[in-house]
Each structure stands twice: as C-alpha cells, then as structure tokens.
Coordinates of C-alpha atoms and ligand atoms in Angstrom, one line a residue:
X1 CA 6.3 5.8 -16.9
X2 CA 8.2 9.0 -17.5
X3 CA 6.7 11.8 -15.3
X4 CA 6.2 12.9 -11.7
X5 CA 3.3 15.4 -11.4
X6 CA 3.4 17.8 -8.5
X7 CA 0.1 19.3 -7.3
X8 CA -1.4 19.2 -10.8
X9 CA -4.8 20.6 -11.4
X10 CA -6.2 17.5 -13.1
X11 CA -9.6 16.0 -12.8
X12 CA -9.7 12.6 -11.1
X13 CA -10.6 10.9 -14.4
X14 CA -7.5 12.4 -16.1
X15 CA -5.4 11.6 -13.1
X16 CA -6.4 7.9 -13.1
X17 CA -5.6 7.8 -16.8
X18 CA -2.1 9.0 -16.1
X19 CA -1.7 6.7 -13.1
X20 CA -2.6 3.7 -15.4
X21 CA 0.3 4.8 -17.6
X22 CA 2.7 4.6 -14.7
X23 CA 3.0 8.3 -13.8
X24 CA 3.6 9.2 -10.2
X25 CA 1.7 12.0 -8.4
X26 CA 2.8 14.1 -5.4
X27 CA 0.5 16.4 -3.5
X28 CA 1.3 18.9 -0.8
X29 CA -0.5 18.2 2.5
X30 CA -4.2 18.8 2.4
X31 CA -6.2 19.8 5.5
X32 CA -7.4 16.2 6.0
X33 CA -4.1 14.6 5.3
X34 CA -2.4 16.9 7.9
X35 CA -5.1 15.9 10.3
X36 CA -4.9 12.2 9.5
X37 CA -1.2 12.2 10.1
X38 CA -1.6 14.3 13.3
X39 CA -4.2 11.7 14.5
X40 CA -1.7 8.9 13.7
X41 CA 1.1 10.7 15.6
X42 CA -1.2 11.2 18.6
X43 CA -2.0 7.4 18.7
X44 CA 1.7 6.5 18.2
X45 CA 2.8 8.9 20.9
X46 CA 0.2 7.6 23.3
X47 CA 1.2 4.0 22.6
X48 CA 4.9 4.6 23.3
X49 CA 4.3 6.7 26.4
X50 CA 7.4 8.6 27.6
X51 CA 9.6 7.3 24.7
X52 CA 10.1 9.1 21.4
X53 CA 8.4 6.7 19.0
X54 CA 11.0 7.3 16.3
X55 CA 13.8 6.2 18.7
X56 CA 12.0 3.8 20.9
X57 CA 13.5 0.8 19.0
X58 CA 16.9 1.7 20.6
X59 CA 15.7 1.1 24.1
X60 CA 12.9 -1.5 23.9
X61 CA 13.4 -5.2 23.7
X62 CA 11.9 -6.3 20.3
X63 CA 9.1 -8.4 21.9
X64 CA 7.9 -5.3 23.8
X65 CA 8.1 -3.3 20.6
X66 CA 6.0 -5.8 18.8
X67 CA 3.5 -5.9 21.6
X68 CA 3.0 -2.1 21.2
X69 CA 2.6 -2.3 17.4
X70 CA 0.2 -5.2 17.7
X71 CA -2.2 -3.0 19.6
X72 CA -1.5 0.3 17.9
X73 CA -1.9 -0.7 14.3
X74 CA -5.3 -2.3 14.4
X75 CA -6.5 0.5 16.7
X76 CA -5.6 3.1 14.0
X77 CA -6.9 1.0 11.1
X78 CA -10.3 0.4 12.6
X79 CA -10.8 3.8 14.2
X80 CA -13.8 5.6 12.7
X81 CA -11.8 8.9 12.7
X82 CA -9.2 7.4 10.3
X83 CA -11.9 6.6 7.8
X84 CA -13.5 10.0 8.1
X85 CA -10.2 11.8 7.5
X86 CA -9.4 9.5 4.6
X87 CA -12.8 10.4 3.0
X88 CA -11.8 14.1 3.5
X89 CA -8.5 13.5 1.6
X90 CA -10.4 11.9 -1.3
X91 CA -12.8 14.8 -1.4
X92 CA -10.0 17.5 -1.2
X93 CA -8.2 15.8 -4.1
X94 CA -11.2 15.8 -6.4
X95 CA -12.5 12.2 -6.1
X96 CA -16.2 11.5 -6.6
X97 CA -17.0 9.8 -3.3
X98 CA -20.1 8.1 -4.7
X99 CA -17.9 6.3 -7.3
X100 CA -14.7 5.9 -5.3
X101 CA -14.2 2.9 -3.0
X102 CA -11.4 2.7 -0.5
X103 CA -9.9 0.1 1.8
X104 CA -9.1 1.0 5.4
X105 CA -5.9 3.1 6.0
X106 CA -3.0 1.0 7.3
X107 CA -0.3 2.3 9.6
X108 CA 3.2 1.0 8.7
X109 CA 6.5 1.2 10.5
X110 CA 10.0 0.6 9.1
X111 CA 12.6 0.4 11.9
X112 CA 16.2 1.5 11.5
X113 CA 18.6 -1.4 10.7
X114 CA 17.5 -5.0 11.1
X115 CA 15.7 -4.5 14.4
X116 CA 12.3 -5.6 13.1
X117 CA 11.6 -6.3 9.4
X118 CA 9.1 -9.1 9.5
X119 CA 5.5 -9.8 10.6
X120 CA 3.8 -6.7 12.0
X121 CA 6.5 -4.5 10.5
X122 CA 7.1 -6.3 7.2
X123 CA 9.8 -4.8 5.1
X124 CA 8.5 -5.1 1.6
X125 CA 10.8 -6.6 -1.0
X126 CA 10.2 -5.2 -4.6
X127 CA 6.7 -6.1 -5.6
X128 CA 3.6 -4.9 -7.4
X129 CA 0.4 -4.9 -5.4
X130 CA -1.2 -6.6 -8.4
X131 CA 0.8 -9.8 -7.5
X132 CA -1.4 -9.7 -4.3
X133 CA -4.8 -10.0 -6.0
X134 CA -5.2 -6.2 -6.4
X135 CA -7.3 -5.2 -9.4
X136 CA -5.4 -3.4 -12.3
X137 CA -7.3 -0.2 -11.4
X138 CA -6.0 0.0 -7.9
X139 CA -4.4 3.3 -6.9
X140 CA -2.1 3.5 -3.9
X141 CA -2.0 6.5 -1.6
X142 CA 1.0 6.9 0.7
X143 CA 1.7 9.5 3.4
X144 CA 4.6 9.9 5.8
X145 CA 3.4 10.5 9.4
X146 CA 6.7 12.3 10.4
X147 CA 9.3 13.9 8.1
X148 CA 11.1 11.3 6.0
X149 CA 14.4 11.4 4.2
X150 CA 15.8 9.4 1.3
X151 CA 17.2 6.6 3.5
X152 CA 13.9 5.7 5.1
X153 CA 11.5 6.2 2.2
X154 CA 9.6 4.2 -0.3
X155 CA 11.3 3.3 -3.6
X156 CA 9.9 3.0 -7.1
X157 CA 11.7 0.9 -9.8
X158 CA 10.6 2.6 -13.0
X159 CA 12.3 0.3 -15.6
X160 CA 9.9 -2.5 -14.6
X161 CA 6.8 -0.6 -15.5
X162 CA 7.1 -2.0 -18.9
X163 CA 9.3 -5.0 -18.2
X164 CA 7.8 -8.2 -16.8
X165 CA 9.5 -9.8 -13.7
X166 CA 9.4 -13.6 -13.1
X167 CA 7.5 -13.8 -9.8
X168 CA 5.6 -16.1 -7.5
X169 CA 2.2 -14.5 -7.8
X170 CA 0.8 -17.7 -9.5
X171 CA 0.8 -19.3 -6.0
X172 CA -1.0 -16.5 -4.3
X173 CA -4.7 -16.4 -3.6
X174 CA -6.1 -13.5 -1.5
X175 CA -8.7 -15.6 0.3
X176 CA -6.1 -18.2 1.3
X177 CA -3.8 -15.4 2.5
X178 CA -6.5 -13.7 4.7
X179 CA -7.5 -17.1 6.2
X180 CA -4.0 -18.1 7.2
X181 CA -1.3 -15.4 6.6
X182 CA -2.5 -12.2 8.2
X183 CA -3.5 -13.6 11.5
X184 CA 0.0 -14.9 12.2
X185 CA 1.8 -11.6 11.4
X186 CA 2.5 -10.7 15.0
X187 CA 4.3 -14.0 15.5
X188 CA 6.7 -13.5 12.7
X189 CA 9.4 -11.6 14.5
X190 CA 12.8 -12.8 13.3
X191 CA 11.9 -14.0 9.9
X192 CA 8.7 -14.1 7.9
X193 CA 7.7 -17.6 6.8
X194 CA 4.4 -16.5 5.3
X195 CA 4.3 -17.2 1.6
X196 CA 4.5 -13.9 -0.3
X197 CA 4.8 -13.4 -4.1
X198 CA 8.3 -12.3 -4.7
X199 CA 10.5 -11.7 -7.7
X200 CA 12.0 -15.0 -8.9
X201 CA 14.9 -13.3 -10.8
X202 CA 17.4 -10.7 -9.8
X203 CA 16.0 -7.1 -9.8
X204 CA 18.0 -4.1 -10.7
X205 CA 17.0 -1.8 -7.9
X206 CA 18.7 1.2 -9.6
X207 CA 17.8 3.5 -11.1
X208 CA 15.1 4.1 -8.5
X209 CA 12.9 7.0 -7.4
X210 CA 12.4 8.0 -3.8
X211 CA 9.8 10.8 -3.4
X212 CA 10.4 12.9 -0.3
X213 CA 7.5 15.0 1.1
X214 CA 6.9 16.6 4.4
X215 CA 4.6 14.9 7.0
X216 CA 1.1 14.6 5.4
X217 CA 2.3 14.9 1.9
X218 CA 0.6 12.5 -0.4
X219 CA 2.1 10.1 -3.0
X220 CA -0.2 8.4 -5.6
X221 CA 0.8 5.5 -7.7
X222 CA -0.7 2.6 -9.6
X223 CA -0.8 -0.8 -7.8
X224 CA 1.1 -2.2 -10.8
X225 CA 4.1 0.0 -10.0
X226 CA 7.1 -2.1 -8.8
X227 CA 8.0 -0.6 -5.4
X228 CA 9.9 -1.5 -2.2
X229 CA 10.7 -0.5 1.3
X230 CA 14.1 1.3 1.4
X231 CA 16.4 -0.4 3.9
X232 CA 16.2 2.1 6.7
X233 CA 19.6 3.5 7.7
X234 CA 18.3 6.8 9.0
X235 CA 18.8 6.0 12.7
X236 CA 15.0 6.4 13.3
X237 CA 11.8 4.4 12.8
X238 CA 9.7 5.6 9.8
X239 CA 5.9 5.7 10.3
X240 CA 3.6 6.0 7.4
X241 CA 0.0 5.6 6.3
X242 CA -1.2 4.0 3.1
X243 CA -4.5 3.1 1.6
X244 CA -5.9 2.1 -1.7
X245 CA -8.8 3.3 -3.9
X246 CA -10.7 2.0 -7.0
X247 CA -13.2 3.9 -9.2
X248 CA -16.3 1.7 -9.7
X249 CA -16.5 2.6 -13.4
X250 CA -13.0 1.4 -14.0
X251 CA -13.7 -1.8 -12.1
X252 CA -16.8 -2.5 -14.1
X253 CA -15.1 -1.6 -17.3
X254 CA -12.0 -3.7 -16.5
X255 CA -9.8 -0.6 -16.9
X256 CA -6.5 0.0 -15.3
X257 CA -2.8 -0.5 -15.7
X258 CA -1.7 -3.3 -18.1
X259 CA -1.0 -6.7 -16.5
X260 CA 2.4 -7.7 -17.7
X261 CA 3.4 -10.4 -15.2
X262 CA 0.8 -11.1 -12.5
X263 CA -0.8 -14.6 -12.3
X264 CA -2.4 -14.5 -8.8
X265 CA -6.0 -15.5 -8.2
X266 CA -8.8 -14.2 -6.1
X267 CA -9.4 -10.5 -5.5
X268 CA -9.1 -7.8 -2.8
X269 CA -12.2 -6.0 -4.1
X270 CA -14.4 -7.2 -1.2
X271 CA -12.3 -5.1 1.2
X272 CA -13.3 -1.8 -0.5
X273 CA -15.9 0.6 0.9
X274 CA -17.8 3.3 -0.9
X275 CA -16.7 6.8 -0.2
X276 CA -20.2 8.1 0.7
X277 CA -21.7 5.3 2.8
X278 CA -19.2 2.5 3.3
X279 CA -21.2 0.1 1.2
X280 CA -19.3 -2.8 -0.4
X281 CA -18.8 -3.2 -4.1
X282 CA -21.7 -5.3 -5.5
X283 CA -20.9 -9.0 -5.4
X284 CA -21.7 -9.5 -9.1
X285 CA -19.0 -7.0 -9.9
X286 CA -16.5 -8.7 -7.5
X287 CA -17.2 -12.1 -9.0
X288 CA -15.8 -10.9 -12.4
X289 CA -12.4 -10.8 -10.7
X290 CA -12.7 -13.7 -8.2
X291 CA -10.7 -16.4 -10.0
X292 CA -10.2 -19.7 -8.1
X293 CA -6.9 -20.6 -6.6
X294 CA -4.8 -22.6 -9.0
X295 CA -1.4 -22.2 -10.6
X296 CA -1.7 -20.3 -13.9
X297 CA 1.3 -21.2 -16.0
X298 CA 0.2 -19.3 -19.1
X299 CA 1.8 -16.0 -18.1
X300 CA 4.7 -17.5 -16.3
X301 CA 5.7 -19.7 -19.2
X302 CA 6.6 -16.8 -21.6
X303 CA 8.5 -14.6 -19.1
Ligands
FE2_1 FE1 2.8 -2.4 -2.0

C-alpha cells in the first residue's frame, strides 16, 4: 500500500482493484451516509435518555452501560432503515447493487480509558478480517457517527500489508465462532475469554495511519489490511458504524487481496445479502470457500 485516495472519481471496478493492492479510500459524507449516522445518533440518544452518550460512561455503572448497549446495538443492526440507508450509500458511491452483497451494518463503541473494552464493546487488537474467515475480496466500510479525533480513531498498520504476521487464525472457524462466541459477548465485561485470532509475535504499531473524517465520512479498506482500535484517550466514547461488501464476480473468480498469513477455515459469505433484493450468495459459490475446521500448518510453518 502506498496511497490514500480522497473522493476519487473511480469506477467501483477500478476502486476494488486498488483496494486489493492495499490502498485506502476516504469519501466525504454522502446523503445516505449522513442519514445513516443521524439515524444511529437518534437511536443512541434515545437509549441513553438524559445523558450525553459520549460522556455517559463517566456516570453509569459499567453493568448498566452494558445493558444499554446490549439492547441498542442489535436494534440498530437489524432495523430495516439501517439496511436501506446502507444500500443508498453503495449506490451513491457507484456500486452495482445487483452484484454487490453486503452484511448488516454494525454499531461499535470504544469507551475512553479502560472502562469497557471487552464483550459488547470489544477493543480490537491489530488484526486482519481475513483471519476471521472473511474472503480475500472483502471490503470494509467504516463511518464515525460523531466527530472523531486521532486519539479515538481506527489505526492502520501499513508495513504489514506485505509482511506476514504469525497469528492464531489456524484455530479459528467462523461456524464454531457463531455457535459459541458471539452469543456470550454481553457477558464478557472485564476480560474477553472468547478465542480470537491474534498476532503471535510483537507488532510494530508505528508507523500507523489514522484517517480522521467528520461524522458520516466514509473509509474504505481491504479486509486484509492490518488494523486496530486506537486506545481511546479522548475523554469521550467513540461510536462508529461499519459493514462489509463483496462483489459477486470477484467472489466467483477468487479475486481479492493476496493471502499472506491467514489459515482460518469456514467462511463469512453466508452472511452477505444482495444489494437489490437481500438474497443470499448461492450456496454452490459459498461452498468453494467453506473449508472444514482443522489446524492448517502449511502457512504457519514458514512464517
Ligand atoms: Fe476488523
């Protein structure tokens, strides 16, 4: 990777090609991204009542805070309005909705300090989404719901685009995770005991890139990009939205970013919905990616 493109006038095909080479994209807020963030803010502000959501962590016991997020996040994820606005964003940014599949938009929160960094508000260590059974053609979309600053942002670690990291992805299978891990998220308040693929060697976090946009600005990056949650020292909770897309022709053609160190099994492809009519990816296509859970030592052995 060597470039960050701001509001480029590229076709979606050309953009995906660049994303698979590790380039990062930043877009100014679009009408639908503004609206999606406004919708998120509305739900957040309803959930926290009279408290300012960005500062509520300073006056709420952590259990009460978790209880609010445990209701709020799924309500946003599964609300039909969230999907509609997501489809609007894809259209406004030039995606062909009949060939673009997306997974539901997630709402994330990153609290200031060590208040809550596990379970329902997991603070992501450096990782590639492709360690979590994402296909190599996965593209991540990330939007801040409120203004962000460098000390409550998302970080990219560009040197690792080409450099393999020894990691625990060989023990990760997406089906096993969805059966056991996700359901217990709300119970993981102090520490997170769910098994996540992590780097198994020291990571040099710097140099790193933190892209700061206004609320509703859009970051696009490949799921193979090494990224992490910046430890939040801003004094406020950060709320953001993210979702993923794949283009069906790239999935069928096994295109995408090169896999340099992922050994996970299974696939997230069954979660994706077609941009036009919310149909799933045909099962014969998914099966091409659905490898059974077993430790693959081939990749790990030469890292
Ligand atoms: Fe991620």
